Coordinates of C-alpha atoms in Angstrom, one line a residue:
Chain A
X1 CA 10.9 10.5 41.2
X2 CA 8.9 11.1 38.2
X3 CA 10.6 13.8 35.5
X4 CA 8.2 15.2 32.5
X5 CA 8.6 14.3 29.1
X6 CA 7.8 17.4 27.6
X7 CA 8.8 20.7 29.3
X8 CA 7.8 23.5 27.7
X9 CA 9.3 27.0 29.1
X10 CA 7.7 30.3 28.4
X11 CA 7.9 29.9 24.3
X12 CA 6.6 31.7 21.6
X13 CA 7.1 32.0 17.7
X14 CA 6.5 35.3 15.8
X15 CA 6.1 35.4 11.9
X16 CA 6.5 38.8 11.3
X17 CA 4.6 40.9 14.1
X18 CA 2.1 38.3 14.4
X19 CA 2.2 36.1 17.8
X20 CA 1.4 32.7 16.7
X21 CA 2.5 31.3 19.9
X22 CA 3.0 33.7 22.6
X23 CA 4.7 32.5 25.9
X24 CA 3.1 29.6 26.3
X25 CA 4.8 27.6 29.4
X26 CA 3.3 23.3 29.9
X27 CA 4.4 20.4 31.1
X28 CA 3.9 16.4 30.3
X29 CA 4.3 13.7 32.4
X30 CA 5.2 10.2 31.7
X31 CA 1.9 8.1 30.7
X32 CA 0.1 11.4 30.7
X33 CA -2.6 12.6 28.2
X34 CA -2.7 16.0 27.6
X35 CA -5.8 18.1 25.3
X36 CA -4.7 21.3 23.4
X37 CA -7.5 22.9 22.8
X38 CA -8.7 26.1 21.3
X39 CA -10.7 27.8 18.3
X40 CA -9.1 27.2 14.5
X41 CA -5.7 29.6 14.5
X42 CA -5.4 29.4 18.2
X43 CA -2.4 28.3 17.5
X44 CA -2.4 24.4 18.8
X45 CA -0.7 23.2 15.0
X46 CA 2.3 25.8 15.5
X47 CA 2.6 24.5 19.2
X48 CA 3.0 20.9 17.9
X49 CA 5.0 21.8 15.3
X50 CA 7.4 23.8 17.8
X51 CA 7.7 20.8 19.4
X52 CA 9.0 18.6 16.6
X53 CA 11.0 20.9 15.4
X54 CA 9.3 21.7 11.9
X55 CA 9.7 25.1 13.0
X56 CA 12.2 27.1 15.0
X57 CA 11.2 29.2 18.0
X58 CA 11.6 33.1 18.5
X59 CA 11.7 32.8 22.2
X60 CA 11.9 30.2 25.0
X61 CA 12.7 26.9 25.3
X62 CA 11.3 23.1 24.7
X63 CA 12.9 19.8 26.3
X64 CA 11.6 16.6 25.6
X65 CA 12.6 14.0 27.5
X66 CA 15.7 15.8 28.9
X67 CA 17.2 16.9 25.8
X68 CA 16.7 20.7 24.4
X69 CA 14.9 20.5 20.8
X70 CA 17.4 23.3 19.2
X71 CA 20.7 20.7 19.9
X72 CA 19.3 17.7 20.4
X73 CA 16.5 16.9 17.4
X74 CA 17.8 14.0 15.7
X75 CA 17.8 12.3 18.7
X76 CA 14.4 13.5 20.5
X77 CA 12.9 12.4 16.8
X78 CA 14.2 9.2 17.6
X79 CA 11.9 8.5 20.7
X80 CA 8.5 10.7 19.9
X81 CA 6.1 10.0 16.7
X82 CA 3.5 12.5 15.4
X83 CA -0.3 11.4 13.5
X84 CA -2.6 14.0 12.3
X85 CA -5.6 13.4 9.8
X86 CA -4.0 16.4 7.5
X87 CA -1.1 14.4 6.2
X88 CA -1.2 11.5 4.6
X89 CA 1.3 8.5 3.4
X90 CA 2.2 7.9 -0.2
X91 CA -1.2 6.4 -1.8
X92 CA 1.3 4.7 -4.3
X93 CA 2.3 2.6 -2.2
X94 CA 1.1 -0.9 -0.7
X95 CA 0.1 -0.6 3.5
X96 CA 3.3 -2.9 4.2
X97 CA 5.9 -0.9 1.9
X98 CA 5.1 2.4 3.6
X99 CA 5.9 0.7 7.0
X100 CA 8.9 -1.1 5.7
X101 CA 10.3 2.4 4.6
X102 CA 9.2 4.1 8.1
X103 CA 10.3 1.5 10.1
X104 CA 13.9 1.7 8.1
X105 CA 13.8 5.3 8.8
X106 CA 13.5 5.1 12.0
X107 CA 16.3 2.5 11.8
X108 CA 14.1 -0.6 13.4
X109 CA 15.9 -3.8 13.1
X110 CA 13.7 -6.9 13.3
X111 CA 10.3 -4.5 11.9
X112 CA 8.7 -7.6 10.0
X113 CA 7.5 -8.4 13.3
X114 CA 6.9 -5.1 14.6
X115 CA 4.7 -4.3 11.3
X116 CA 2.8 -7.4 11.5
X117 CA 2.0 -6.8 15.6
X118 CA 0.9 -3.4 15.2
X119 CA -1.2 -3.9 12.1
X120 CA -2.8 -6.7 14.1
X121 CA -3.5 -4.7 17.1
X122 CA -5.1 -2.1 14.5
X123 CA -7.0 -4.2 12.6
X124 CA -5.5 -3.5 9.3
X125 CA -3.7 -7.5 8.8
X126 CA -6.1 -7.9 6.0
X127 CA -5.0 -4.7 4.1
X128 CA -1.4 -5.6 4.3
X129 CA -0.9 -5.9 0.6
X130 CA -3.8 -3.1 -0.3
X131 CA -2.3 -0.1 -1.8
X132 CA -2.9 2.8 0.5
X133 CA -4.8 4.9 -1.8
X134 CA -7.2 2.5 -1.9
X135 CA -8.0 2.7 1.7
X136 CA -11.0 4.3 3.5
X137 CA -10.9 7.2 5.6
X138 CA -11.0 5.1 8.9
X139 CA -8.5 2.4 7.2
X140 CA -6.0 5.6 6.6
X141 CA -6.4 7.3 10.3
X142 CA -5.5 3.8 11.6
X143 CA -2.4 3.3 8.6
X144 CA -1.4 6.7 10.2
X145 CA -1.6 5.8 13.6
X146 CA 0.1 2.4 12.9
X147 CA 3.2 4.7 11.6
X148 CA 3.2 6.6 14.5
X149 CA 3.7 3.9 16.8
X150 CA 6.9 2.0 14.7
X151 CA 9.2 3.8 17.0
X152 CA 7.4 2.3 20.2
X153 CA 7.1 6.5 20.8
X154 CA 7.5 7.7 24.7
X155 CA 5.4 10.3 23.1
X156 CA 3.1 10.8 20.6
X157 CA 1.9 14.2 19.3
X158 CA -1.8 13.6 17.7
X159 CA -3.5 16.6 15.1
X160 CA -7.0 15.7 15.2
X161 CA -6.7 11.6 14.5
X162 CA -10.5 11.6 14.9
X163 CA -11.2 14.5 12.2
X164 CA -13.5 13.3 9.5
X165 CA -14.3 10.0 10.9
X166 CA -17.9 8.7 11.6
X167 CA -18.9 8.4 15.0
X168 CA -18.5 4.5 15.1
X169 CA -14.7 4.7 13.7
X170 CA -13.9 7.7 15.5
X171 CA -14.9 5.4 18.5
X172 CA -12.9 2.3 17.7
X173 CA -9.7 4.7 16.8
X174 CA -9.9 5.7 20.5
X175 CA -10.1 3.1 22.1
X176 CA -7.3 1.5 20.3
X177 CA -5.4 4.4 21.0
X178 CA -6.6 4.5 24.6
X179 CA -5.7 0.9 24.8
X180 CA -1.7 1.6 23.3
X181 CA -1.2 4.5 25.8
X182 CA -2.4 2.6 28.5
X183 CA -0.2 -0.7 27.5
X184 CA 2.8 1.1 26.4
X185 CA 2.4 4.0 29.5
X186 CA 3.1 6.4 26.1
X187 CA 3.0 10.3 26.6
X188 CA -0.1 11.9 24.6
X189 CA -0.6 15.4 23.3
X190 CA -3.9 15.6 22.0
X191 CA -5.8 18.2 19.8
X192 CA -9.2 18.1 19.0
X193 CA -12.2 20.0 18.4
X194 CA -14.5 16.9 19.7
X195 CA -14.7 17.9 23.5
X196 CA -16.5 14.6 24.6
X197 CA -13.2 12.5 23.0
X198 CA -11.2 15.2 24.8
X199 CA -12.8 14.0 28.2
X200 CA -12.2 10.7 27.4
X201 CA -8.9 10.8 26.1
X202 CA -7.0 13.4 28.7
X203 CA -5.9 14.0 31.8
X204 CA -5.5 17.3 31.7
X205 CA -6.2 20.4 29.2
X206 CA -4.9 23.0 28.1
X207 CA -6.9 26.0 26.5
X208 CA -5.0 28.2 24.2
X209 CA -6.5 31.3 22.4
X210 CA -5.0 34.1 20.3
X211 CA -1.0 32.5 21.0
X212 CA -1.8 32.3 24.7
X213 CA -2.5 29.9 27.7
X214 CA -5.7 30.9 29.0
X215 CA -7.0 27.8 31.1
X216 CA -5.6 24.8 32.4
X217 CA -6.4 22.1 34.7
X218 CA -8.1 18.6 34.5
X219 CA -11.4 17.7 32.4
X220 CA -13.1 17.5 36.1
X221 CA -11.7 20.6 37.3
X222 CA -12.9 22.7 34.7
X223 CA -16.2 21.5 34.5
X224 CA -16.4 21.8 38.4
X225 CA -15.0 25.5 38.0
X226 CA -16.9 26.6 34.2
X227 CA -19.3 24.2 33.4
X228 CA -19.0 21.8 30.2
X229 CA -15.4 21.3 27.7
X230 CA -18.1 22.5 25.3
X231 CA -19.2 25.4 27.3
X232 CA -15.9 26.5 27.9
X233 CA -14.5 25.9 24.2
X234 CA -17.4 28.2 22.6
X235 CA -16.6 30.9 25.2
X236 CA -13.6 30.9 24.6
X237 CA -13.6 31.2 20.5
X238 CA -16.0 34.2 21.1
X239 CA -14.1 35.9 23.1
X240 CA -11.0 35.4 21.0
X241 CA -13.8 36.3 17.8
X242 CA -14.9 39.6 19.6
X243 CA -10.7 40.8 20.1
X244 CA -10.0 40.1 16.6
X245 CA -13.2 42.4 15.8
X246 CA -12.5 44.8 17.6
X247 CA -8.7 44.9 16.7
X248 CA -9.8 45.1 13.1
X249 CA -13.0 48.1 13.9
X250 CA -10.0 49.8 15.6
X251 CA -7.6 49.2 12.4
X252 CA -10.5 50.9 10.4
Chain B
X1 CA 22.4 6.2 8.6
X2 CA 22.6 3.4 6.2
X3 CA 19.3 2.2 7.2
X4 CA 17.6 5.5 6.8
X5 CA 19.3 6.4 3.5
X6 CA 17.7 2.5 2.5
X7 CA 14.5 4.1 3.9
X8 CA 14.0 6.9 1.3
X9 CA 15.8 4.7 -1.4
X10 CA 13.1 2.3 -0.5
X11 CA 10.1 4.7 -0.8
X12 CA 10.8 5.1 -4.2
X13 CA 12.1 2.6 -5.7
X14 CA 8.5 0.8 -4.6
X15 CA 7.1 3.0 -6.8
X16 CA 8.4 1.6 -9.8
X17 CA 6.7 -1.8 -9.1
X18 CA 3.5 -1.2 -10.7
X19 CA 3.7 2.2 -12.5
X20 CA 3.9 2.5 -15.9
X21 CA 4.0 6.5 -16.2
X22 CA 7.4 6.3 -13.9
X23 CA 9.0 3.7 -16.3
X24 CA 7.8 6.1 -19.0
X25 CA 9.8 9.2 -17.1
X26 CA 12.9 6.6 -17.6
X27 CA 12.6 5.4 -21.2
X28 CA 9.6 6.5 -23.0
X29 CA 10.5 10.1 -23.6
X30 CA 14.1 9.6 -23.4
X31 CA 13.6 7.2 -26.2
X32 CA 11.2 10.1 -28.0
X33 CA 14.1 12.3 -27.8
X34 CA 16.3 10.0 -29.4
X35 CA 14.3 9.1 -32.3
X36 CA 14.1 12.7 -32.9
X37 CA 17.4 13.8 -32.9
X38 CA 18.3 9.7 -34.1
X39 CA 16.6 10.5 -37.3
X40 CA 17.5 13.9 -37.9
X41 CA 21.1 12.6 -37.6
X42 CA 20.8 10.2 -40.1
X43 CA 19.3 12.2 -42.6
X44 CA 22.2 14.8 -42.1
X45 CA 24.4 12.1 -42.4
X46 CA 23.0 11.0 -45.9
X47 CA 22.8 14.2 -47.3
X48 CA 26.4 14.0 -47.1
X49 CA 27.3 16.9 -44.1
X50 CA 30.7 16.0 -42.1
X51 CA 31.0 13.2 -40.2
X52 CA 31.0 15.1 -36.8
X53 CA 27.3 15.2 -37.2
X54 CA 27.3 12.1 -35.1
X55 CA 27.5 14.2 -32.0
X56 CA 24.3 15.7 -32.1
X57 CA 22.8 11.5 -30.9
X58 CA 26.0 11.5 -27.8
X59 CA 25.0 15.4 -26.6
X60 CA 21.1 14.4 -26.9
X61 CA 22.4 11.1 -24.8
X62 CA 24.9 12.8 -22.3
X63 CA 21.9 15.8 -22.2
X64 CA 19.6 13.5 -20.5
X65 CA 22.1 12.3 -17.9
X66 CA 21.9 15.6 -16.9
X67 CA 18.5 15.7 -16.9
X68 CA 17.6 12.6 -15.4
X69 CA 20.4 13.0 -12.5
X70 CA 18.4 16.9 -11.7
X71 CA 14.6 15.3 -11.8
X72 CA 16.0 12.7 -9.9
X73 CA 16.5 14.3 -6.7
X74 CA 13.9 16.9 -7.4
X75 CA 10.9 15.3 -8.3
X76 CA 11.9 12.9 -5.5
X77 CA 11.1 15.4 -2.8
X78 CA 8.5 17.3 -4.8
X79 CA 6.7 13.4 -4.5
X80 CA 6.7 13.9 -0.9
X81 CA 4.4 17.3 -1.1
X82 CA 2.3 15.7 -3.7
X83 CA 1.3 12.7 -1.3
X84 CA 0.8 15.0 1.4
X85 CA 4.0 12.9 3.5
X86 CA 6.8 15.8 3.8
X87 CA 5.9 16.3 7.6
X88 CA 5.9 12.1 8.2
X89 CA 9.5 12.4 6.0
X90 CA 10.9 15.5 8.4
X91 CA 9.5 14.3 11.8
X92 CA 11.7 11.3 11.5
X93 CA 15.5 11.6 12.8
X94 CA 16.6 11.1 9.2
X95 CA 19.4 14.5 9.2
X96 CA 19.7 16.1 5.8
X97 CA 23.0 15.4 4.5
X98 CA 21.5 11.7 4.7
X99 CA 18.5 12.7 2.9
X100 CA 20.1 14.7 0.0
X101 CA 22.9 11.6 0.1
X102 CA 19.7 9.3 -0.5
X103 CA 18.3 11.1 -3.1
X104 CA 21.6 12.1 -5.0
X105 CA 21.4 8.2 -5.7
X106 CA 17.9 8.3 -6.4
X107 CA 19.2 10.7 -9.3
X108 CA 22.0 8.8 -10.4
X109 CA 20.5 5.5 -10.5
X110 CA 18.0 6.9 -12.5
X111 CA 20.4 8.7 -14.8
X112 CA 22.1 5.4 -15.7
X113 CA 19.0 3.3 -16.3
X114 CA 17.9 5.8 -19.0
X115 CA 21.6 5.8 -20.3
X116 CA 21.7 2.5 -20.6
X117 CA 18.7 2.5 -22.7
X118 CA 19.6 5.2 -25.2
X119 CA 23.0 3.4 -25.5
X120 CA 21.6 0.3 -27.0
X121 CA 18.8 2.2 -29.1
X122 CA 21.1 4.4 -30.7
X123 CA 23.8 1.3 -31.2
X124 CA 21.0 -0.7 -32.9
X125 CA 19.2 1.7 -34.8
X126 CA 21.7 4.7 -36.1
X127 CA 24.7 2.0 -35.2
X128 CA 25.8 5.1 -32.7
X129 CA 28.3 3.7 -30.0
X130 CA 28.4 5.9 -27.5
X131 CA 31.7 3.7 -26.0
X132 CA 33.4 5.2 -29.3
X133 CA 33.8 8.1 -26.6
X134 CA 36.7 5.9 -24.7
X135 CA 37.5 6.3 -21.5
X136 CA 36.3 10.2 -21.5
X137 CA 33.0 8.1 -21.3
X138 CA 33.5 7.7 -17.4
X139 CA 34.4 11.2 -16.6
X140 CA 32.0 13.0 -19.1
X141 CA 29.2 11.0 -17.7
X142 CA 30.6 11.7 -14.0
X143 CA 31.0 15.6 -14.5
X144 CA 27.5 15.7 -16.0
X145 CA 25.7 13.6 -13.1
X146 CA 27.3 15.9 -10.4
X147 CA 26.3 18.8 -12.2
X148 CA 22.4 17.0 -12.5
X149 CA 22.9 16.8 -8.7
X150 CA 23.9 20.7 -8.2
X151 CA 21.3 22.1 -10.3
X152 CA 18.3 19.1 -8.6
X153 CA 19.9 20.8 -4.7
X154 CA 18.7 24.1 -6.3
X155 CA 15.6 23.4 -7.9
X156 CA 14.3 21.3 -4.4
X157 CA 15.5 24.3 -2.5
X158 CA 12.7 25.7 -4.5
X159 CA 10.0 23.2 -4.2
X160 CA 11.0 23.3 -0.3
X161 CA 10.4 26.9 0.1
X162 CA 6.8 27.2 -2.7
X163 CA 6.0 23.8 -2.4
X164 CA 3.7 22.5 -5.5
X165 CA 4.0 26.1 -6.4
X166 CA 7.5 25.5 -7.8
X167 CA 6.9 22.8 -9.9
X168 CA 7.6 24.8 -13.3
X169 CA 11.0 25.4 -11.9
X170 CA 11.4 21.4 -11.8
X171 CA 11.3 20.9 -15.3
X172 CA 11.9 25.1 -16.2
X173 CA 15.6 25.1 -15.0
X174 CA 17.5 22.5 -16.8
X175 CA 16.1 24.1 -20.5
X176 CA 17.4 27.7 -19.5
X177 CA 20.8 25.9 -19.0
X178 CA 20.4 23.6 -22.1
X179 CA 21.0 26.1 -25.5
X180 CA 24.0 28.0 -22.6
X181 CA 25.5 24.7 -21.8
X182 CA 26.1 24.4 -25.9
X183 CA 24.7 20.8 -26.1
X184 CA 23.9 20.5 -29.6
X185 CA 27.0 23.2 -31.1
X186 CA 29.8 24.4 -30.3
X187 CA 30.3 27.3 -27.9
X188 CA 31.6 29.6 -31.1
X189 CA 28.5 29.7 -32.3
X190 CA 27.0 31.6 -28.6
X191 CA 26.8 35.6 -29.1
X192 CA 30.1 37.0 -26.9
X193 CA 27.5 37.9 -23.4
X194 CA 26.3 34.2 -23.9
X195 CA 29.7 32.9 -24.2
X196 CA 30.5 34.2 -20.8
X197 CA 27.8 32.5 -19.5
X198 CA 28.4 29.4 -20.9
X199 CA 31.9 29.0 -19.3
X200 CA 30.8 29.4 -16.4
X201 CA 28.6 26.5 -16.1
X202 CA 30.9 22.5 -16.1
X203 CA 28.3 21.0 -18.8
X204 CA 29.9 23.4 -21.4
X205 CA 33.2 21.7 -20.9
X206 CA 31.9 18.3 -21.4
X207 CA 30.1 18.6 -24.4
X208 CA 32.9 20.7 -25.8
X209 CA 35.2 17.7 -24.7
X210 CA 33.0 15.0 -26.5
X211 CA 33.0 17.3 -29.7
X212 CA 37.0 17.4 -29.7
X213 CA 37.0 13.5 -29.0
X214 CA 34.5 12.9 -32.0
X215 CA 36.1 15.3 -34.0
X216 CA 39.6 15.3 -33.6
X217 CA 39.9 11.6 -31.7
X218 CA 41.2 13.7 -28.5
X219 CA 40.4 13.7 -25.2
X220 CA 41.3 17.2 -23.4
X221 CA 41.7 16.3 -19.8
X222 CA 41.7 19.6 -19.0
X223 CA 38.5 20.5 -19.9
X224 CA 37.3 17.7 -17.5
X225 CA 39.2 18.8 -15.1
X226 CA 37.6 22.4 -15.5
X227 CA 34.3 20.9 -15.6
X228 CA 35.2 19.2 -12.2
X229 CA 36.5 22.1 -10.3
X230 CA 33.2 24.2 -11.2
X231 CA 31.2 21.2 -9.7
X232 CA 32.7 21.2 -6.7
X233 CA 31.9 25.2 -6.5
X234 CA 28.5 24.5 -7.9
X235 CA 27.8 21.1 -5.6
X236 CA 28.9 23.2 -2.4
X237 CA 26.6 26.0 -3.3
X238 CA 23.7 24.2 -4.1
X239 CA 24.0 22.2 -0.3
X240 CA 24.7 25.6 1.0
X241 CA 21.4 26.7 -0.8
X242 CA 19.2 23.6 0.1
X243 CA 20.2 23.9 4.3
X244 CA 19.8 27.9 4.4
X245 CA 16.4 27.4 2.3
X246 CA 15.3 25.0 4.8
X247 CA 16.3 27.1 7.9
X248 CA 14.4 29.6 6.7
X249 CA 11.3 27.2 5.9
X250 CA 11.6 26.4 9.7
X251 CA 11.6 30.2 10.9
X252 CA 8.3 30.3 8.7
X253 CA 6.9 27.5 9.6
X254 CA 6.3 26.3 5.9
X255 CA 6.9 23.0 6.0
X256 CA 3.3 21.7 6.5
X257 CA 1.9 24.6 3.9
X258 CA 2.6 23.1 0.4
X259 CA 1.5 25.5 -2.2
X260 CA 2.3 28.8 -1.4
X261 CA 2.7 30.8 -4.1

């Protein structure tokens, strides 16, 4: 019988009296993409980061692959990876050395070969020796994504790996990446404002707006039920735009 | 755990492969220092003032110990906000007595390059041996890295919590210690409130120490021993300091926001 990956039960995360995440409850099965979407604040980066740990919950609870993220993080870190076009590796550095050093942190043994494999598979061989800072935006995005797969990851959280990337590169990044999930059967969570990569990348979707879950359900079904991702997605920001409005009107 | 302490030591030891400004943090302004205080020395010294003016070259070389061992650790992690990788560094299952183990050697190794340095530049051009110290050599230089590594806990607690905000603190925090700590004189010389402070911190023992040695040709164990004890107090509370400050970096998620001031 198949068990999810990621179970995420009825969590939020308060700074002060502000709800950045506000019980939000989702599941992730093996092999399984999953979008989360929303407008900019939504709160789709403190959800991620929730999940790896990077910040503590107020409420609720998070299991990745069977083990509880508050006792258990060393060892969920072990097993899951995370890529997002916001953080970088050091530029200082030559393409190889920062794999060496990731590859020791994550304590792989034989990771010459393991390097040399996934910069193949990447296209980035030929940049071995480059130092990173001397990379191009698409050569980075792939660096990052070539990091985030040293761990062989049963699941991989990715912040936008498409953002800032011409429509060619974008385009090569995901089918690379579309290729390594389907090869390696890896777990995906997925943000992105790009709703056509989010219908070819996911299985499933999950809208989040002011903290909360406010849609759910496959690419298909919610185009069958609300017309287009991009439909949806605008509605949605507006909505969320017109509460925060009027929450500020009423402040006034 | 070995491998992932190799991991970090490994990030930044690469670093020193091709840059010239890091090998400059190691030698060039130590060796500035030193010709400063090297020449000032001598001139003392020819103008006929006691003999014991030779300390002021061994506290300006047993100062930057210090020094070095603090920026060591520090500047290590501030590195990682500066290139944008703290997240890539904290989403891996490296735990954080491994990482402050990793960059404690960072600081120490660094420490005892630049040592090494200033000891032959001050033997070959003020014919200073700082080995004219004994064995209280091992000890002072011990006391003075684990208080480098106390002080660097505090100061990355800092850059942890404000990011590339704190980055005066880096290089602020071992010069309000510096005139207390009574490098370059004796403690006497400190008004009475300053004196108070300056007890309480283990670098005041050791340059005190290396004055009686230089002077008087004795080594006062129990000053080393003084020095040691507060270290332990000081090494506990800056780990202390550096695991609350980073529980309360997760409650506020600040990890990923760098310069908050």
């Amino acid at each position: 019988m198949l068990k999810q990956i990621v179970e995420v039960k009825d969590i939020s995360k308060y700074f002060g009296t502000v709800a950045a995440v506000d019980h939000i409850s989702f599941t992730v099965w093996p092999g399984e993409v999953l979008g989360l979407l929303g407008p900019n604040g939504a709160g789709k980066t403190t959800t991620i980061q929730l999940l790896l740990g990077l910040t503590t919950l107020t409420h609720g609870q998070i299991e990745i692959l069977g083990m509880d993220i508050k006792t258990k993080r060393n060892e969920i870190l072990q097993r899951v990876n995370f890529s997002s076009a916001y953080i970088s590796l050091p530029s200082n550095l030559t393409v190889y050395e920062n794999l060496v050093v990731f590859a020791k942190l994550y304590g792989i043994r034989h990771y010459r070969n393991k390097i040399m494999e996934l910069l193949e598979f990447f296209d980035l061989l030929h940049i071995l020796n480059s130092r990173t800072g001397m990379l191009s935006t698409g050569q980075m995005t792939r660096l990052n994504l070539t990091k985030s797969f040293i761990n062989d990851p049963e699941i991989i959280f990715l912040d936008e790996p498409t953002a800032s990337l011409d429509p060619e590169v974008a385009s090569r990044v995901r089918e690379k990446l579309k290729k390594i999930q389907i090869e390696k059967n890896v777990s995906m969570i997925y943000t992105s404002h790009n709703m056509n990569e989010v219908e070819l990348m996911c299985n499933r979707v999950l809208f989040i707006a002011n903290g909360k879950n406010v849609l759910e359900g496959t690419p298909k079904e919610i185009k069958e039920k609300s017309g287009s991702l991009e439909d949806v997605f605008i509605s949605i920001a507006r909505a969320t735009n017109f509460q925060i409005n009027n929450c500020k009107d009423e402040r006034l | 755990m070995i491998s992932r302490i190799t991991g970090i030591l490994l990030r930044h030891l690469y670093l020193y492969q091709r840059s010239l400004v890091r090998w400059m943090e190691l030698f060039f302004w130590p060796l500035m220092n030193l010709l400063l205080w090297g020449f000032l020395t001598y001139y003392l010294r020819n103008i006929e003032m006691p003999i014991a003016i030779n300390y002021l070259i061994g506290a300006m070389i047993l100062w930057d110990i210090l020094y070095r061992s603090q920026q060591g650790i520090t500047l290590s992690l501030t590195e990682e906000f500066w290139s944008k990788n703290i997240i890539n560094i904290f989403i891996t299952p490296i735990r954080t007595y491994e990482l402050v183990i990793a960059l404690c050697i960072i600081g120490f190794l660094k420490a005892f390059m630049t040592m090494g340095f200033l000891i032959l530049i001050s033997w070959y051009l003020y014919q200073f041996n700082l080995f004219d110290l004994g064995f209280s050599l091992a000890p002072f230089i011990g006391n003075l890295i684990l208080f480098g590594w106390s002080i660097g806990m505090m100061t990355m607690s800092l850059v942890l919590r404000y990011g590339n905000a704190a980055d005066a603190f880096i290089w602020g925090i071992p010069f309000l210690i510096q005139p207390i700590s009574a490098v370059f004189y004796p403690v006497d010389v400190l008004p009475p409130f300053l004196k108070f402070c300056a007890y309480a911190l283990p670098s005041t023992y050791i340059f005190e120490g290396m004055r009686t040695v230089l002077n008087e040709g004795v080594f006062n164990i129990s000053l080393v021993y003084l020095s040691f004890c507060m270290n332990l107090l000081y090494l506990s509370a800056g780990a202390f300091y550096f695991s609350w400050m980073l529980r309360r970096v997760r409650e506020k998620g600040l990890l990923s926001k760098t310069s908050i001031e």
